[in-house]
Each structure stands twice: as structure tokens, then as C-alpha cells.
């Protein structure tokens, strides 16, 4: 099961990808999570990426392309994967085409999660992420965030710098201008699965699974 999970920041890609990766026992590849891990490890690359990410800007295409390629090569990609957060620009589409050609990956499922801007802002500003295992929760649904329900770490939930409202709005603008055209780029190449991401998490998961079947 090879999946590209596409949609605006905050639409629920990370949450759905984590559920699907468990269900289908396939690797979740989140470029955002990989970058945040590099930041945590204070690598030179991570520190450079942090400057851009905190402002809501994109990290340069070639660096992200290399990162995705290396990651895919390091896993059993034939068995399956969920790509979350890549491609995000037309240049990244070119890079992805080259990676898929080299690794002979054909016809991944291309899932597009859709939701309106106000809901995304509401969700992202309430989002907290575990710094230990990357689990995402929402203050809109959970009030006690002292213990991570996934890894049991204590006091590890933080608000991402880029989830401040101003930065969220900038990220959504970049999505509209720079990332959304990816859909047109792939329109003739892949069959898209469009889904309404405004529904509850379980319902969105159920819809994805039904459509994949
Ligand atoms: P995400 O966790 O997917 O929302 O990504 C958080 C941030 O990481 C983005 O706002 C970008 O700064 C950076 N990032 C993640 N994926 C990419 C990508 N494919 N291209 C460029 N920057 C990315």
C-alpha cells in the first residue's frame, strides 16, 4: 500500500497517517517530523530548517528531495509507505517523479484531504505535539495533557512555534499559492481520492479505508 497523503497544514494528515501506518503496517514518512527530529538533534541542517519553519516558510526543495529519497531507500518501500507533507511544490513533484522512477514505484494512492480555512486555524492553534513520540492531540478535545497517551512520557506536549495564528495563516497562504498546484500537476497521472477532512477523525479514517478498498 503506497500512499501520498496531501492537504493543507492542519487538515489532519499526520493524525490519519499515524492511524493508517499502524493499520496497514507501513512506514509513515512525515517530512515535518523528520525535520523536527533534526532540530531536536541540533544538526546543522536542523538548525537551518528551524529558522525557516518557525516563520512558516518552506525548506529548500533539493534538501527535502534528498531527505525523502534517503528515507525511502532505507525502508522496505515496496511493502508500502505513507508520504505526508511531500510534495509541496512543483519542483518537489519533479523530484518525486525521479525518485519513483529510480525506485520503480508506480501508481501510489493519492489521497487529498480537504477542509476550510477557519476550521484549520481553529484546529492548529489548539494542537499540541509530544516531543518524545510526535503524537498529536487537540486541546479542543483533551484537557489533561500531562501524560502522553501513546508513549506515557510526562509533560512532553508542546505547541509548535509554527502553530501561532499569524504563522498558521502564512502557511495556509503558501499552501494555496505554492502547494495546491501540485493537484493539477498530477491530475492526469494519478487517480485522486478526495475526502472531507472536517468530519471527526474516526469517520475520516473510515472513509479513507473504504475508498482504498
Ligand atoms: P508539517 O509538519 O508537514 O506541517 O511541516 C512543518 C514545516 O516543515 C513546514 O511549514 C515547512 O517549513 C517544513 N516542511 C515540511 N515538509 C516540507 C516540504 N515538503 N517542503 C518544504 N518544507 C517542508
Short mmCIF file of C-alpha atoms and ligand atoms in Angstrom, two decimals:
data_model
loop_
_atom_site.label_atom_id
_atom_site.label_comp_id
_atom_site.label_asym_id
_atom_site.label_seq_id
_atom_site.Cartn_x
_atom_site.Cartn_y
_atom_site.Cartn_z
CA UNK A 1 0.00 0.00 0.00
CA UNK A 2 1.81 3.13 -1.22
CA UNK A 3 0.06 6.36 -0.31
CA UNK A 4 0.64 10.05 -0.87
CA UNK A 5 -1.40 11.97 1.71
CA UNK A 6 -1.99 15.51 0.56
CA UNK A 7 -3.74 18.55 2.04
CA UNK A 8 -3.31 21.86 3.81
CA UNK A 9 -1.38 22.16 7.08
CA UNK A 10 -3.65 21.15 9.96
CA UNK A 11 -6.10 19.21 7.85
CA UNK A 12 -5.26 16.02 9.76
CA UNK A 13 -2.65 14.34 7.53
CA UNK A 14 -0.37 13.47 10.44
CA UNK A 15 -3.18 12.04 12.55
CA UNK A 16 -4.57 9.93 9.72
CA UNK A 17 -1.12 8.82 8.57
CA UNK A 18 -0.29 7.51 12.05
CA UNK A 19 -3.55 5.52 12.18
CA UNK A 20 -3.13 4.12 8.67
CA UNK A 21 0.51 3.23 9.18
CA UNK A 22 -0.50 1.08 12.18
CA UNK A 23 -3.43 -0.50 10.38
CA UNK A 24 -1.54 -1.41 7.22
CA UNK A 25 1.84 -1.88 8.99
CA UNK A 26 3.56 0.53 6.66
CA UNK A 27 6.06 3.29 7.32
CA UNK A 28 4.82 6.84 7.91
CA UNK A 29 7.17 9.33 6.25
CA UNK A 30 6.41 12.83 7.51
CA UNK A 31 8.87 15.40 6.21
CA UNK A 32 7.77 17.76 9.00
CA UNK A 33 8.51 15.13 11.69
CA UNK A 34 11.90 14.30 10.11
CA UNK A 35 12.78 18.00 10.13
CA UNK A 36 11.65 18.40 13.74
CA UNK A 37 13.81 15.40 14.70
CA UNK A 38 16.83 17.08 13.04
CA UNK A 39 16.04 20.22 15.06
CA UNK A 40 15.88 18.18 18.28
CA UNK A 41 19.28 16.64 17.47
CA UNK A 42 20.61 20.15 16.74
CA UNK A 43 22.19 19.08 13.45
CA UNK A 44 23.43 21.86 11.14
CA UNK A 45 20.60 21.02 8.76
CA UNK A 46 18.08 21.07 11.62
CA UNK A 47 19.18 24.49 12.81
CA UNK A 48 18.91 25.90 9.30
CA UNK A 49 15.47 24.31 8.83
CA UNK A 50 14.23 25.71 12.16
CA UNK A 51 14.79 29.30 11.02
CA UNK A 52 12.51 28.70 8.05
CA UNK A 53 9.93 26.51 9.79
CA UNK A 54 9.36 28.89 12.71
CA UNK A 55 8.40 31.59 10.19
CA UNK A 56 6.14 29.21 8.26
CA UNK A 57 8.44 29.16 5.21
CA UNK A 58 9.31 26.07 3.20
CA UNK A 59 12.68 24.32 3.42
CA UNK A 60 14.56 24.26 0.05
CA UNK A 61 13.26 21.68 -2.41
CA UNK A 62 16.53 19.89 -3.13
CA UNK A 63 17.23 19.29 0.57
CA UNK A 64 13.76 17.87 1.17
CA UNK A 65 14.02 15.76 -2.01
CA UNK A 66 17.31 14.20 -0.80
CA UNK A 67 15.81 13.57 2.61
CA UNK A 68 12.76 11.75 1.17
CA UNK A 69 14.91 9.73 -1.22
CA UNK A 70 17.26 8.58 1.54
CA UNK A 71 14.36 7.73 3.82
CA UNK A 72 12.55 5.70 1.16
CA UNK A 73 15.74 3.82 0.31
CA UNK A 74 16.28 2.96 3.96
CA UNK A 75 12.90 1.20 4.35
CA UNK A 76 11.05 -1.67 2.68
CA UNK A 77 9.28 0.77 0.37
CA UNK A 78 7.91 -1.99 -1.88
CA UNK A 79 5.80 -3.16 1.06
CA UNK A 80 4.34 0.29 1.45
CA UNK A 81 4.58 3.77 2.91
CA UNK A 82 2.56 6.90 3.58
CA UNK A 83 4.16 10.07 2.37
CA UNK A 84 2.88 13.00 4.45
CA UNK A 85 3.93 16.57 3.65
CA UNK A 86 5.71 15.92 0.34
CA UNK A 87 5.48 17.03 -2.43
CA UNK A 88 4.68 20.64 -1.55
CA UNK A 89 5.91 22.49 -4.65
CA UNK A 90 6.01 21.80 -8.39
CA UNK A 91 9.78 21.34 -8.16
CA UNK A 92 9.20 18.68 -5.49
CA UNK A 93 6.83 16.92 -7.94
CA UNK A 94 9.76 16.67 -10.41
CA UNK A 95 11.99 15.35 -7.66
CA UNK A 96 9.35 12.83 -6.59
CA UNK A 97 8.87 11.64 -10.18
CA UNK A 98 12.61 10.97 -10.41
CA UNK A 99 12.66 9.17 -7.05
CA UNK A 100 9.67 7.00 -8.02
CA UNK A 101 11.22 6.24 -11.44
CA UNK A 102 14.50 5.20 -9.81
CA UNK A 103 12.78 3.03 -7.19
CA UNK A 104 10.17 1.73 -9.68
CA UNK A 105 7.23 2.92 -7.61
CA UNK A 106 4.11 3.19 -9.74
CA UNK A 107 0.53 4.25 -9.09
CA UNK A 108 0.53 5.18 -5.42
CA UNK A 109 -2.87 6.06 -3.92
CA UNK A 110 -3.15 9.86 -3.92
CA UNK A 111 -5.44 10.97 -1.09
CA UNK A 112 -6.45 14.62 -0.82
CA UNK A 113 -7.90 15.82 2.50
CA UNK A 114 -9.96 19.00 2.22
CA UNK A 115 -11.21 21.43 4.84
CA UNK A 116 -11.98 25.14 5.14
CA UNK A 117 -9.53 27.72 6.46
CA UNK A 118 -11.39 28.69 9.64
CA UNK A 119 -11.57 25.11 10.85
CA UNK A 120 -7.86 24.63 10.15
CA UNK A 121 -6.91 27.75 12.14
CA UNK A 122 -9.15 26.58 15.00
CA UNK A 123 -7.53 23.13 14.94
CA UNK A 124 -3.90 24.23 14.59
CA UNK A 125 -3.92 26.82 17.33
CA UNK A 126 -5.27 24.11 19.71
CA UNK A 127 -2.83 21.44 18.51
CA UNK A 128 -0.11 20.09 20.81
CA UNK A 129 2.57 17.56 19.85
CA UNK A 130 4.51 15.12 22.03
CA UNK A 131 8.22 15.91 21.70
CA UNK A 132 9.02 12.29 22.54
CA UNK A 133 6.90 10.31 20.04
CA UNK A 134 5.29 13.01 17.83
CA UNK A 135 1.73 12.07 18.87
CA UNK A 136 -0.70 14.88 18.13
CA UNK A 137 -3.60 15.88 20.37
CA UNK A 138 -6.04 18.77 20.42
CA UNK A 139 -6.93 20.99 23.36
CA UNK A 140 -10.35 21.18 21.71
CA UNK A 141 -10.87 17.54 22.76
CA UNK A 142 -8.44 16.74 25.59
CA UNK A 143 -7.93 18.97 28.61
CA UNK A 144 -5.35 16.98 30.62
CA UNK A 145 -2.21 16.78 28.52
CA UNK A 146 0.22 15.94 31.33
CA UNK A 147 0.82 12.35 30.14
CA UNK A 148 1.21 11.25 26.53
CA UNK A 149 -1.43 8.55 25.80
CA UNK A 150 0.92 6.87 23.31
CA UNK A 151 4.36 6.80 24.93
CA UNK A 152 3.39 7.71 28.56
CA UNK A 153 6.05 10.45 28.70
CA UNK A 154 5.25 13.21 31.22
CA UNK A 155 4.90 16.88 30.27
CA UNK A 156 6.09 16.40 26.69
CA UNK A 157 3.25 18.12 24.85
CA UNK A 158 4.24 21.47 23.36
CA UNK A 159 2.69 23.95 21.00
CA UNK A 160 4.72 24.15 17.79
CA UNK A 161 6.16 27.62 17.07
CA UNK A 162 4.54 27.46 13.65
CA UNK A 163 1.08 26.89 15.16
CA UNK A 164 0.78 30.53 16.26
CA UNK A 165 -2.12 32.09 14.41
CA UNK A 166 -0.05 34.52 12.27
CA UNK A 167 2.28 31.75 11.17
CA UNK A 168 -0.65 29.39 10.51
CA UNK A 169 -2.24 31.97 8.20
CA UNK A 170 1.06 32.39 6.35
CA UNK A 171 1.41 28.61 5.96
CA UNK A 172 -2.11 28.44 4.55
CA UNK A 173 -1.27 31.18 2.06
CA UNK A 174 1.83 29.26 0.95
CA UNK A 175 -0.34 26.15 0.62
CA UNK A 176 -2.83 27.99 -1.58
CA UNK A 177 -0.22 29.58 -3.84
CA UNK A 178 2.61 27.06 -3.95
CA UNK A 179 1.35 23.66 -2.85
CA UNK A 180 -2.19 23.48 -4.24
CA UNK A 181 -0.92 23.48 -7.88
CA UNK A 182 0.54 20.02 -7.16
CA UNK A 183 -3.01 18.71 -7.69
CA UNK A 184 -3.08 19.98 -11.27
CA UNK A 185 0.38 18.60 -11.89
CA UNK A 186 -0.77 15.06 -11.02
CA UNK A 187 -4.34 15.29 -12.33
CA UNK A 188 -3.63 13.24 -15.46
CA UNK A 189 -1.20 10.87 -13.79
CA UNK A 190 -2.92 9.58 -10.66
CA UNK A 191 -6.49 8.82 -9.61
CA UNK A 192 -7.25 11.10 -6.69
CA UNK A 193 -9.29 10.20 -3.63
CA UNK A 194 -10.86 13.46 -2.38
CA UNK A 195 -12.18 13.39 1.20
CA UNK A 196 -13.83 15.83 3.56
CA UNK A 197 -11.43 16.26 6.50
CA UNK A 198 -13.89 18.35 8.53
CA UNK A 199 -15.56 15.19 9.82
CA UNK A 200 -14.48 13.52 13.09
CA UNK A 201 -11.14 11.68 12.95
CA UNK A 202 -12.72 8.18 13.09
CA UNK A 203 -15.11 8.99 10.28
CA UNK A 204 -12.33 10.35 8.07
CA UNK A 205 -10.29 7.17 8.72
CA UNK A 206 -13.29 5.01 7.89
CA UNK A 207 -13.85 6.92 4.64
CA UNK A 208 -10.19 6.58 3.67
CA UNK A 209 -10.23 2.82 4.30
CA UNK A 210 -13.45 2.37 2.33
CA UNK A 211 -12.05 4.27 -0.61
CA UNK A 212 -8.76 2.37 -0.50
CA UNK A 213 -10.68 -0.91 -0.58
P1 LIG B 1 4.34 19.91 8.58
O1 LIG B 1 4.65 19.21 9.85
O2 LIG B 1 4.15 18.97 7.41
O3 LIG B 1 3.22 20.90 8.70
O4 LIG B 1 5.65 20.76 8.21
C1 LIG B 1 6.13 21.76 9.09
C2 LIG B 1 7.12 22.63 8.36
O5 LIG B 1 8.21 21.85 7.90
C3 LIG B 1 6.59 23.31 7.09
O6 LIG B 1 5.87 24.51 7.39
C4 LIG B 1 7.89 23.59 6.36
O7 LIG B 1 8.59 24.67 6.95
C5 LIG B 1 8.68 22.32 6.64
N1 LIG B 1 8.40 21.29 5.61
C6 LIG B 1 7.80 20.08 5.83
N2 LIG B 1 7.69 19.41 4.69
C7 LIG B 1 8.22 20.21 3.72
C8 LIG B 1 8.38 20.08 2.32
N3 LIG B 1 7.94 19.01 1.65
N4 LIG B 1 8.98 21.10 1.67
C9 LIG B 1 9.43 22.19 2.31
N5 LIG B 1 9.29 22.38 3.62
C10 LIG B 1 8.69 21.40 4.34
#
